[in-house]
Amino acid sequence: MVDPSVTAPETGTDSSVWVAERAQLNTQHVETIPFSALSGWDFDPGTGDLRHHTGRFFSVRGLRVRGAGEGAVPEWWQPVIDQPEIGVLGILAKRFDGVRHFLMQAKVEPGNVNGVQLSPTVQATRSNYTRVHRGTPVAYLEYFAGHRGRVLVDVLQSEQGSWFLRKRNRNMIVETDAEVPVHEDFRWFTLDEIRTLLRRDNMVNMDARTVLSCLPGSHGATARAGGASGAGQAFTASLAALSPAAGSAHSMTEVLSWFTEAKAWYGLTAGVVPLTGLPGWHRTSTEIAHDEGGYFRIIAVDVTAPHREVPRWTQPMLAPTSRGLLALLYRTIGDVPHFLVQARAQQGSLDALEIGPTVQCSPDRYRELPPEDRPPYLDHTLTLAARSPDRIRYDHVQSEEGGRFFAAENRYLVAEVEADFPVEAPSRFCWVTLGQLKELLRHSYYLNIEARTLVACVESLG
């Protein structure tokens, strides 16, 4: 439903209240089902790969990974989601009374733990917007497919390299001066409103976070009302200098050289293999699971969602077995906050390595291992979170992509380390400023999806 008269943003309605109201109206029912109950999906008789009968959307395949190094398992096998189509993640922008607003959607996804989350204006795979599913057309697609406006952001970015095979999406922000009719489930938000919601659990979805992280020069100069005090306010205020050269410990050339050297030396390789007989994994009537019960499962679901383009469908989904931790540690170097990032290998990434946060893991997997076998800085991060709440700048649970992942949540954490924390870092780690991270986000395949979310989280603080 479209109300042509609604072209200006709503006033007097709290943004979180609006999202909650849309969640009540956009109900869905998701039920796990046996693979045999999938409609349109079948296991390939030759490879065992789980595919849609059209050959579109995505498939579940097997992956063999070798040469991980760094004390990791030298070789392993796993299922992986192969979705070669490049989708569109687009946010439409427009100024009202000189203030830029963003048209966001209250979108329900089968994997979301709370149903509706705030999403981009357009969030669609090529199969979706070419209507392979024979559903209703994707609203507002013409602003992104036809460039009907000023392009503020247009960059290809990766998605979860541990679960997707070389998955990419086009991250776009387009600004228009035209009259824009506001469809049902859409609303204009200021950047401040979106960032306020980002400081709550599971309110802003992964696709919105990645697109907004790419918005250039978008950080404020002062701490928000009701935000952190003392060291926290100093932190948010000092982030205003976004120039890559402003007080950075390393020049952009040095940062790029560090990352290029890491890619040149790293030897991880990954190749597709049949899903049938995948070592270490087994298939039952209801799941594909690891023999030891960890990592994730492939399941099937039946979805009823009356407000979606297609009101009912079935599909496979990837369901993690535990919550992950994505942490960004920082310290002040020369009066400027620097964030400790790593050259992070992920088997499904297009170029093997991307820049990730300080810590990126599922802590439950390492609980029983000795310190030398645990990821660098994991123990330090957990200690900070438990014993030094005054050093925590951001600590919220956020959902991952609800269209492919079932109840996938990660804890996102930004924490200040102690004054005597070493400036010297292992070779695959580097201290960078927010300005340098924003400069890298102008280009494809530098920051992984987890690091991009943390950039959005950091920007929500200032």
Short mmCIF file of C-alpha atoms in Angstrom, two decimals:
data_model
loop_
_atom_site.label_atom_id
_atom_site.label_comp_id
_atom_site.label_asym_id
_atom_site.label_seq_id
_atom_site.Cartn_x
_atom_site.Cartn_y
_atom_site.Cartn_z
CA MET A 1 0.00 0.00 0.00
CA VAL A 2 1.29 3.48 -0.89
CA ASP A 3 0.24 6.82 0.53
CA PRO A 4 1.27 9.38 -2.17
CA SER A 5 0.68 12.25 0.21
CA VAL A 6 3.35 11.11 2.65
CA THR A 7 6.60 12.60 1.40
CA ALA A 8 7.95 14.26 4.55
CA PRO A 9 9.29 12.42 7.58
CA GLU A 10 6.99 11.58 10.44
CA THR A 11 7.18 13.76 13.51
CA GLY A 12 6.33 13.03 17.10
CA THR A 13 6.79 9.27 16.74
CA ASP A 14 9.72 7.64 18.47
CA SER A 15 11.65 5.57 15.92
CA SER A 16 11.79 2.49 18.14
CA VAL A 17 8.03 2.72 18.75
CA TRP A 18 7.47 2.77 14.99
CA VAL A 19 9.64 -0.34 14.51
CA ALA A 20 7.75 -2.10 17.32
CA GLU A 21 4.42 -1.20 15.72
CA ARG A 22 5.53 -2.57 12.36
CA ALA A 23 6.73 -5.75 14.07
CA GLN A 24 3.26 -6.29 15.51
CA LEU A 25 1.71 -5.89 12.07
CA ASN A 26 4.31 -7.85 10.11
CA THR A 27 3.86 -11.22 11.69
CA GLN A 28 5.57 -14.34 10.40
CA HIS A 29 5.65 -17.99 11.31
CA VAL A 30 8.83 -20.02 10.81
CA GLU A 31 8.85 -23.76 11.35
CA THR A 32 11.75 -26.16 10.92
CA ILE A 33 10.86 -29.02 8.56
CA PRO A 34 12.50 -32.14 7.11
CA PHE A 35 14.47 -31.67 3.91
CA SER A 36 11.87 -33.82 2.16
CA ALA A 37 9.25 -31.12 2.84
CA LEU A 38 11.18 -28.46 0.91
CA SER A 39 9.30 -27.21 -2.14
CA GLY A 40 11.46 -26.50 -5.17
CA TRP A 41 14.67 -27.64 -3.47
CA ASP A 42 16.42 -30.97 -4.00
CA PHE A 43 19.73 -32.69 -3.29
CA ASP A 44 21.64 -33.17 -6.54
CA PRO A 45 21.92 -36.93 -7.17
CA GLY A 46 25.54 -36.63 -8.28
CA THR A 47 27.10 -34.18 -5.81
CA GLY A 48 24.57 -34.07 -3.01
CA ASP A 49 24.48 -30.27 -3.29
CA LEU A 50 21.22 -28.70 -2.13
CA ARG A 51 19.86 -26.58 -4.98
CA HIS A 52 16.73 -24.74 -6.11
CA HIS A 53 15.07 -26.23 -9.18
CA THR A 54 15.46 -22.93 -11.10
CA GLY A 55 19.22 -22.92 -10.58
CA ARG A 56 18.84 -19.46 -9.04
CA PHE A 57 18.76 -18.04 -5.49
CA PHE A 58 21.57 -20.02 -3.80
CA SER A 59 22.84 -23.53 -3.17
CA VAL A 60 24.51 -25.40 -0.33
CA ARG A 61 27.77 -27.02 -1.45
CA GLY A 62 30.83 -28.62 0.08
CA LEU A 63 34.14 -26.79 0.61
CA ARG A 64 37.64 -28.13 1.25
CA VAL A 65 40.03 -25.68 2.93
CA ARG A 66 43.80 -26.05 3.13
CA GLY A 67 46.80 -24.05 4.32
CA ALA A 68 45.10 -22.03 7.07
CA GLY A 69 48.37 -21.76 9.03
CA GLU A 70 48.79 -19.73 12.22
CA GLY A 71 48.41 -22.84 14.38
CA ALA A 72 44.98 -23.58 12.93
CA VAL A 73 43.75 -26.90 11.61
CA PRO A 74 45.79 -27.44 8.39
CA GLU A 75 42.83 -28.85 6.47
CA TRP A 76 39.08 -29.11 6.96
CA TRP A 77 35.77 -29.55 5.14
CA GLN A 78 32.47 -27.76 5.59
CA PRO A 79 29.19 -26.89 3.89
CA VAL A 80 29.06 -23.40 2.39
CA ILE A 81 26.34 -21.21 0.88
CA ASP A 82 27.05 -20.43 -2.76
CA GLN A 83 25.12 -17.36 -3.95
CA PRO A 84 27.02 -16.01 -6.97
CA GLU A 85 24.49 -13.28 -7.76
CA ILE A 86 25.41 -9.72 -6.82
CA GLY A 87 22.47 -8.22 -4.95
CA VAL A 88 21.56 -4.61 -4.23
CA LEU A 89 21.65 -3.14 -0.73
CA GLY A 90 20.46 0.39 -1.31
CA ILE A 91 19.41 3.25 0.96
CA LEU A 92 17.54 6.22 -0.51
CA ALA A 93 18.40 9.62 0.97
CA LYS A 94 16.58 12.96 0.79
CA ARG A 95 16.95 16.29 2.60
CA PHE A 96 14.09 17.77 4.58
CA ASP A 97 14.67 21.30 5.92
CA GLY A 98 18.36 20.85 5.17
CA VAL A 99 18.68 17.62 7.19
CA ARG A 100 19.51 14.42 5.34
CA HIS A 101 17.06 11.60 5.99
CA PHE A 102 17.25 7.96 4.95
CA LEU A 103 14.31 5.86 3.80
CA MET A 104 14.44 2.67 5.85
CA GLN A 105 12.26 -0.42 5.77
CA ALA A 106 10.82 -2.45 8.63
CA LYS A 107 11.61 -5.84 7.10
CA VAL A 108 10.78 -9.28 8.41
CA GLU A 109 13.29 -12.08 7.76
CA PRO A 110 12.88 -15.76 8.66
CA GLY A 111 16.18 -15.90 10.52
CA ASN A 112 15.65 -12.78 12.66
CA VAL A 113 15.25 -13.62 16.34
CA ASN A 114 12.72 -10.78 16.68
CA GLY A 115 11.11 -10.86 13.24
CA VAL A 116 11.27 -7.24 12.03
CA GLN A 117 14.49 -5.21 11.93
CA LEU A 118 15.39 -1.88 10.33
CA SER A 119 16.64 -2.58 6.82
CA PRO A 120 17.80 -0.68 3.73
CA THR A 121 15.29 0.78 1.29
CA VAL A 122 16.16 -2.01 -1.13
CA GLN A 123 17.54 -5.36 0.00
CA ALA A 124 17.29 -7.79 -2.88
CA THR A 125 19.22 -10.46 -4.72
CA ARG A 126 19.15 -10.52 -8.50
CA SER A 127 16.72 -13.45 -8.32
CA ASN A 128 14.45 -11.33 -6.12
CA TYR A 129 14.39 -8.21 -8.24
CA THR A 130 14.09 -10.15 -11.52
CA ARG A 131 11.11 -11.86 -9.83
CA VAL A 132 12.19 -15.48 -10.24
CA HIS A 133 9.92 -16.15 -7.24
CA ARG A 134 6.99 -14.54 -9.17
CA GLY A 135 6.34 -12.23 -6.24
CA THR A 136 5.52 -8.53 -6.21
CA PRO A 137 8.10 -6.05 -7.61
CA VAL A 138 10.81 -4.67 -5.33
CA ALA A 139 9.81 -1.17 -4.22
CA TYR A 140 12.16 1.75 -5.02
CA LEU A 141 14.52 -0.42 -7.09
CA GLU A 142 14.41 2.18 -9.89
CA TYR A 143 16.44 4.64 -7.81
CA PHE A 144 19.36 2.21 -7.69
CA ALA A 145 19.11 0.28 -10.95
CA GLY A 146 18.48 3.47 -12.92
CA HIS A 147 20.62 5.93 -10.89
CA ARG A 148 17.72 8.32 -10.41
CA GLY A 149 19.61 10.65 -8.10
CA ARG A 150 23.07 11.57 -6.77
CA VAL A 151 25.20 8.57 -5.87
CA LEU A 152 26.79 8.99 -2.43
CA VAL A 153 28.01 5.40 -2.05
CA ASP A 154 28.41 2.64 -4.63
CA VAL A 155 30.86 -0.11 -3.73
CA LEU A 156 30.94 -3.91 -3.86
CA GLN A 157 31.46 -5.45 -0.43
CA SER A 158 31.80 -9.02 0.78
CA GLU A 159 29.65 -10.85 3.29
CA GLN A 160 30.47 -13.57 5.86
CA GLY A 161 33.49 -15.38 4.44
CA SER A 162 33.12 -18.27 6.88
CA TRP A 163 29.64 -19.18 5.64
CA PHE A 164 29.33 -17.73 2.13
CA LEU A 165 31.41 -18.61 -0.93
CA ARG A 166 32.74 -15.37 -2.44
CA LYS A 167 29.48 -13.56 -1.70
CA ARG A 168 29.27 -9.92 -2.77
CA ASN A 169 26.62 -7.23 -2.67
CA ARG A 170 26.43 -3.75 -4.12
CA ASN A 171 26.27 -1.27 -1.22
CA MET A 172 24.59 1.94 -2.39
CA ILE A 173 23.28 5.24 -1.04
CA VAL A 174 21.49 7.45 -3.56
CA GLU A 175 20.17 10.94 -2.76
CA THR A 176 17.15 12.34 -4.56
CA ASP A 177 15.32 15.66 -4.75
CA ALA A 178 12.20 14.06 -6.19
CA GLU A 179 8.91 13.54 -4.42
CA VAL A 180 9.04 10.04 -2.95
CA PRO A 181 5.79 8.29 -2.02
CA VAL A 182 6.29 6.35 1.21
CA HIS A 183 5.13 2.76 1.03
CA GLU A 184 3.75 0.83 3.94
CA ASP A 185 6.57 -0.44 6.23
CA PHE A 186 8.89 2.42 5.17
CA ARG A 187 9.81 5.58 7.07
CA TRP A 188 12.30 8.45 6.80
CA PHE A 189 14.96 8.40 9.55
CA THR A 190 17.73 10.83 10.39
CA LEU A 191 21.20 9.39 10.84
CA ASP A 192 20.97 10.13 14.56
CA GLU A 193 17.75 8.12 14.82
CA ILE A 194 19.31 5.13 13.09
CA ARG A 195 22.38 5.28 15.28
CA THR A 196 20.25 5.47 18.39
CA LEU A 197 18.60 2.21 17.31
CA LEU A 198 22.03 0.74 16.61
CA ARG A 199 22.80 1.13 20.30
CA ARG A 200 20.08 -1.41 21.04
CA ASP A 201 20.15 -5.16 20.51
CA ASN A 202 18.87 -6.59 17.22
CA MET A 203 17.23 -3.45 15.86
CA VAL A 204 19.31 -2.52 12.79
CA ASN A 205 19.97 -5.41 10.45
CA MET A 206 23.29 -6.44 8.96
CA ASP A 207 22.54 -5.05 5.51
CA ALA A 208 21.74 -1.58 6.86
CA ARG A 209 24.88 -1.62 9.01
CA THR A 210 27.22 -2.41 6.13
CA VAL A 211 25.73 0.24 3.85
CA LEU A 212 25.83 2.97 6.51
CA SER A 213 29.45 2.13 7.42
CA CYS A 214 30.40 3.13 3.85
CA LEU A 215 28.84 6.61 4.16
CA PRO A 216 31.79 9.04 4.02
CA GLY A 217 32.43 11.79 6.57
CA SER A 218 29.45 10.86 8.70
CA HIS A 219 30.81 11.02 12.25
CA GLY A 220 29.70 13.66 14.72
CA ALA A 221 32.04 15.82 16.77
CA THR A 222 30.52 15.60 20.21
CA ALA A 223 29.27 12.95 22.57
CA ARG A 224 25.53 12.31 22.49
CA ALA A 225 23.30 13.36 25.29
CA GLY A 226 22.93 10.55 27.75
CA GLY A 227 26.06 8.83 26.42
CA ALA A 228 29.34 8.01 28.08
CA SER A 229 31.04 10.48 30.39
CA GLY A 230 34.67 11.22 31.15
CA ALA A 231 36.94 9.00 29.08
CA GLY A 232 33.96 7.95 26.97
CA GLN A 233 33.15 11.54 26.00
CA ALA A 234 36.79 12.21 25.20
CA PHE A 235 36.75 9.14 22.97
CA THR A 236 33.66 10.17 21.00
CA ALA A 237 34.80 13.77 20.65
CA SER A 238 38.23 12.77 19.36
CA LEU A 239 36.74 10.63 16.60
CA ALA A 240 35.53 13.71 14.73
CA ALA A 241 38.83 14.04 12.82
CA LEU A 242 38.19 11.71 9.91
CA SER A 243 41.15 12.64 7.74
CA PRO A 244 43.22 9.47 7.18
CA ALA A 245 46.39 11.44 7.93
CA ALA A 246 45.11 13.08 11.13
CA GLY A 247 47.35 11.87 13.94
CA SER A 248 47.71 8.34 12.60
CA ALA A 249 50.57 6.14 13.77
CA HIS A 250 50.93 4.74 10.25
CA SER A 251 50.42 6.44 6.90
CA MET A 252 47.81 5.05 4.52
CA THR A 253 50.67 3.81 2.34
CA GLU A 254 52.08 1.90 5.30
CA VAL A 255 48.68 0.42 6.17
CA LEU A 256 48.14 -0.70 2.59
CA SER A 257 51.63 -2.16 2.45
CA TRP A 258 51.02 -4.10 5.68
CA PHE A 259 47.84 -5.58 4.26
CA THR A 260 49.33 -6.35 0.84
CA GLU A 261 52.24 -8.18 2.47
CA ALA A 262 49.82 -10.24 4.56
CA LYS A 263 47.92 -11.27 1.43
CA ALA A 264 51.13 -12.07 -0.44
CA TRP A 265 52.38 -14.43 2.27
CA TYR A 266 49.16 -16.12 3.28
CA GLY A 267 48.57 -19.52 1.69
CA LEU A 268 44.94 -20.42 2.37
CA THR A 269 43.16 -22.14 -0.50
CA ALA A 270 39.55 -23.30 -0.73
CA GLY A 271 37.86 -25.40 -3.39
CA VAL A 272 34.35 -26.68 -3.96
CA VAL A 273 33.78 -30.42 -3.39
CA PRO A 274 30.61 -32.57 -3.35
CA LEU A 275 28.40 -32.10 -0.32
CA THR A 276 27.80 -35.86 -0.19
CA GLY A 277 30.33 -37.65 2.00
CA LEU A 278 31.82 -34.43 3.36
CA PRO A 279 34.43 -35.54 5.95
CA GLY A 280 33.44 -34.65 9.51
CA TRP A 281 29.79 -33.96 8.63
CA HIS A 282 26.68 -36.09 8.45
CA ARG A 283 23.19 -35.65 7.05
CA THR A 284 19.92 -36.69 8.67
CA SER A 285 16.35 -36.08 7.55
CA THR A 286 16.35 -32.67 9.26
CA GLU A 287 19.92 -31.32 9.29
CA ILE A 288 23.46 -31.39 7.98
CA ALA A 289 25.62 -31.18 11.11
CA HIS A 290 29.22 -31.51 12.24
CA ASP A 291 30.06 -34.86 13.81
CA GLU A 292 31.15 -33.11 17.02
CA GLY A 293 28.04 -30.95 17.16
CA GLY A 294 29.77 -27.56 16.79
CA TYR A 295 30.11 -24.76 14.26
CA PHE A 296 26.71 -24.66 12.51
CA ARG A 297 23.93 -26.78 11.01
CA ILE A 298 22.10 -26.66 7.68
CA ILE A 299 18.36 -26.89 8.30
CA ALA A 300 15.13 -26.42 6.34
CA VAL A 301 12.31 -24.03 7.23
CA ASP A 302 8.76 -23.32 6.17
CA VAL A 303 8.02 -19.57 6.27
CA THR A 304 4.68 -17.78 6.31
CA ALA A 305 5.07 -13.99 6.04
CA PRO A 306 2.01 -12.24 4.57
CA HIS A 307 3.78 -8.89 4.10
CA ARG A 308 6.68 -10.24 2.00
CA GLU A 309 6.83 -10.28 -1.83
CA VAL A 310 5.94 -13.99 -1.59
CA PRO A 311 3.67 -14.80 1.39
CA ARG A 312 4.84 -18.39 1.89
CA TRP A 313 7.91 -20.39 0.91
CA THR A 314 10.40 -23.01 2.06
CA GLN A 315 14.20 -22.80 2.03
CA PRO A 316 17.41 -24.12 3.58
CA MET A 317 19.16 -21.99 6.22
CA LEU A 318 22.47 -22.02 8.08
CA ALA A 319 21.99 -22.14 11.86
CA PRO A 320 25.05 -21.37 14.06
CA THR A 321 25.43 -23.46 17.21
CA SER A 322 26.77 -20.63 19.40
CA ARG A 323 27.03 -16.84 19.62
CA GLY A 324 30.17 -15.19 18.29
CA LEU A 325 32.28 -12.36 19.68
CA LEU A 326 33.40 -9.47 17.46
CA ALA A 327 35.58 -7.08 19.39
CA LEU A 328 37.49 -3.95 18.48
CA LEU A 329 40.13 -2.87 21.00
CA TYR A 330 41.47 0.67 20.92
CA ARG A 331 43.99 2.86 22.64
CA THR A 332 45.08 6.46 22.28
CA ILE A 333 48.28 7.07 20.33
CA GLY A 334 49.28 10.72 20.09
CA ASP A 335 45.86 11.89 21.39
CA VAL A 336 44.02 10.00 18.64
CA PRO A 337 42.11 6.73 19.20
CA HIS A 338 43.66 3.85 17.23
CA PHE A 339 41.88 0.55 16.64
CA LEU A 340 43.69 -2.77 16.54
CA VAL A 341 42.66 -4.67 13.41
CA GLN A 342 43.91 -7.90 11.89
CA ALA A 343 44.49 -9.33 8.44
CA ARG A 344 41.80 -11.97 8.76
CA ALA A 345 41.62 -15.11 6.62
CA GLN A 346 38.16 -16.44 5.79
CA GLN A 347 37.80 -19.42 3.52
CA GLY A 348 34.94 -18.01 1.48
CA SER A 349 36.43 -14.56 0.89
CA LEU A 350 37.13 -13.56 -2.70
CA ASP A 351 40.81 -12.78 -1.98
CA ALA A 352 41.32 -15.01 1.12
CA LEU A 353 42.15 -12.10 3.45
CA GLU A 354 40.24 -9.01 4.52
CA ILE A 355 40.72 -6.64 7.45
CA GLY A 356 38.80 -7.82 10.47
CA PRO A 357 38.31 -6.74 14.09
CA THR A 358 40.78 -7.48 16.89
CA VAL A 359 38.83 -10.57 17.93
CA GLN A 360 36.54 -12.57 15.68
CA CYS A 361 35.55 -15.99 16.97
CA SER A 362 33.01 -18.09 18.84
CA PRO A 363 34.42 -18.19 22.40
CA ASP A 364 32.64 -21.46 23.21
CA ARG A 365 34.86 -23.29 20.73
CA TYR A 366 38.00 -22.35 22.69
CA ARG A 367 36.72 -22.67 26.24
CA GLU A 368 38.64 -25.87 27.01
CA LEU A 369 41.83 -25.03 25.09
CA PRO A 370 45.07 -23.78 26.68
CA PRO A 371 45.90 -20.05 26.30
CA GLU A 372 48.45 -20.64 23.53
CA ASP A 373 45.76 -22.23 21.35
CA ARG A 374 43.19 -19.47 21.85
CA PRO A 375 42.86 -16.52 19.45
CA PRO A 376 45.13 -13.54 20.23
CA TYR A 377 43.53 -10.96 22.54
CA LEU A 378 40.47 -13.12 23.25
CA ASP A 379 41.26 -13.55 26.94
CA HIS A 380 42.21 -9.88 27.31
CA THR A 381 38.91 -8.83 25.74
CA LEU A 382 36.83 -11.13 27.95
CA THR A 383 38.65 -9.85 31.04
CA LEU A 384 37.98 -6.22 30.06
CA ALA A 385 34.31 -6.96 29.49
CA ALA A 386 33.94 -8.72 32.84
CA ARG A 387 36.09 -6.55 35.10
CA SER A 388 36.36 -3.08 33.54
CA PRO A 389 32.89 -1.84 32.51
CA ASP A 390 34.22 1.74 32.51
CA ARG A 391 36.38 0.81 29.50
CA ILE A 392 33.50 -0.56 27.43
CA ARG A 393 32.23 1.90 24.84
CA TYR A 394 29.85 -0.41 22.98
CA ASP A 395 28.46 -3.81 23.96
CA HIS A 396 25.37 -5.07 22.11
CA VAL A 397 24.10 -8.21 20.42
CA GLN A 398 23.35 -7.83 16.72
CA SER A 399 21.79 -10.26 14.26
CA GLU A 400 23.46 -11.40 11.07
CA GLU A 401 21.75 -11.79 7.70
CA GLY A 402 18.29 -13.13 8.47
CA GLY A 403 17.53 -14.29 4.94
CA ARG A 404 20.16 -17.02 4.99
CA PHE A 405 21.14 -17.48 8.66
CA PHE A 406 18.76 -18.77 11.32
CA ALA A 407 18.97 -17.00 14.71
CA ALA A 408 22.57 -15.94 14.04
CA GLU A 409 23.68 -13.41 16.66
CA ASN A 410 27.05 -11.94 17.58
CA ARG A 411 28.17 -9.85 20.50
CA TYR A 412 29.77 -6.64 19.18
CA LEU A 413 32.18 -4.99 21.58
CA VAL A 414 34.32 -1.83 21.49
CA ALA A 415 36.69 -1.50 24.46
CA GLU A 416 39.54 0.75 25.54
CA VAL A 417 42.68 -1.09 26.64
CA GLU A 418 44.91 -0.02 29.52
CA ALA A 419 47.47 2.78 29.13
CA ASP A 420 50.35 0.28 29.26
CA PHE A 421 48.88 -1.97 26.57
CA PRO A 422 51.71 -2.63 24.05
CA VAL A 423 51.80 -0.50 20.95
CA GLU A 424 53.86 -3.19 19.25
CA ALA A 425 51.52 -5.75 17.71
CA PRO A 426 51.98 -9.15 16.02
CA SER A 427 52.70 -8.96 12.30
CA ARG A 428 49.16 -9.66 11.18
CA PHE A 429 47.76 -6.87 13.40
CA CYS A 430 47.92 -3.12 12.83
CA TRP A 431 46.80 0.06 14.65
CA VAL A 432 44.60 2.29 12.47
CA THR A 433 42.38 5.33 13.01
CA LEU A 434 38.70 5.63 12.23
CA GLY A 435 39.60 7.99 9.39
CA GLN A 436 41.79 5.30 7.83
CA LEU A 437 39.05 2.70 8.15
CA LYS A 438 36.61 5.08 6.46
CA GLU A 439 39.11 5.67 3.65
CA LEU A 440 39.41 1.91 3.09
CA LEU A 441 35.61 1.63 2.97
CA ARG A 442 35.59 3.70 -0.20
CA HIS A 443 36.96 0.58 -1.91
CA SER A 444 35.90 -3.05 -2.23
CA TYR A 445 37.12 -6.00 -0.17
CA TYR A 446 39.29 -4.28 2.43
CA LEU A 447 37.08 -4.53 5.54
CA ASN A 448 35.08 -7.66 6.20
CA ILE A 449 31.42 -7.52 7.19
CA GLU A 450 32.23 -7.87 10.89
CA ALA A 451 34.65 -4.93 10.81
CA ARG A 452 32.16 -2.84 8.84
CA THR A 453 29.49 -3.42 11.47
CA LEU A 454 31.94 -2.34 14.18
CA VAL A 455 32.71 0.85 12.23
CA ALA A 456 28.97 1.58 12.23
CA CYS A 457 28.87 0.82 15.97
CA VAL A 458 31.77 3.19 16.68
CA GLU A 459 30.11 5.93 14.65
CA SER A 460 26.90 5.49 16.63
CA LEU A 461 28.78 6.68 19.73
CA GLY A 462 29.67 10.15 18.55
#
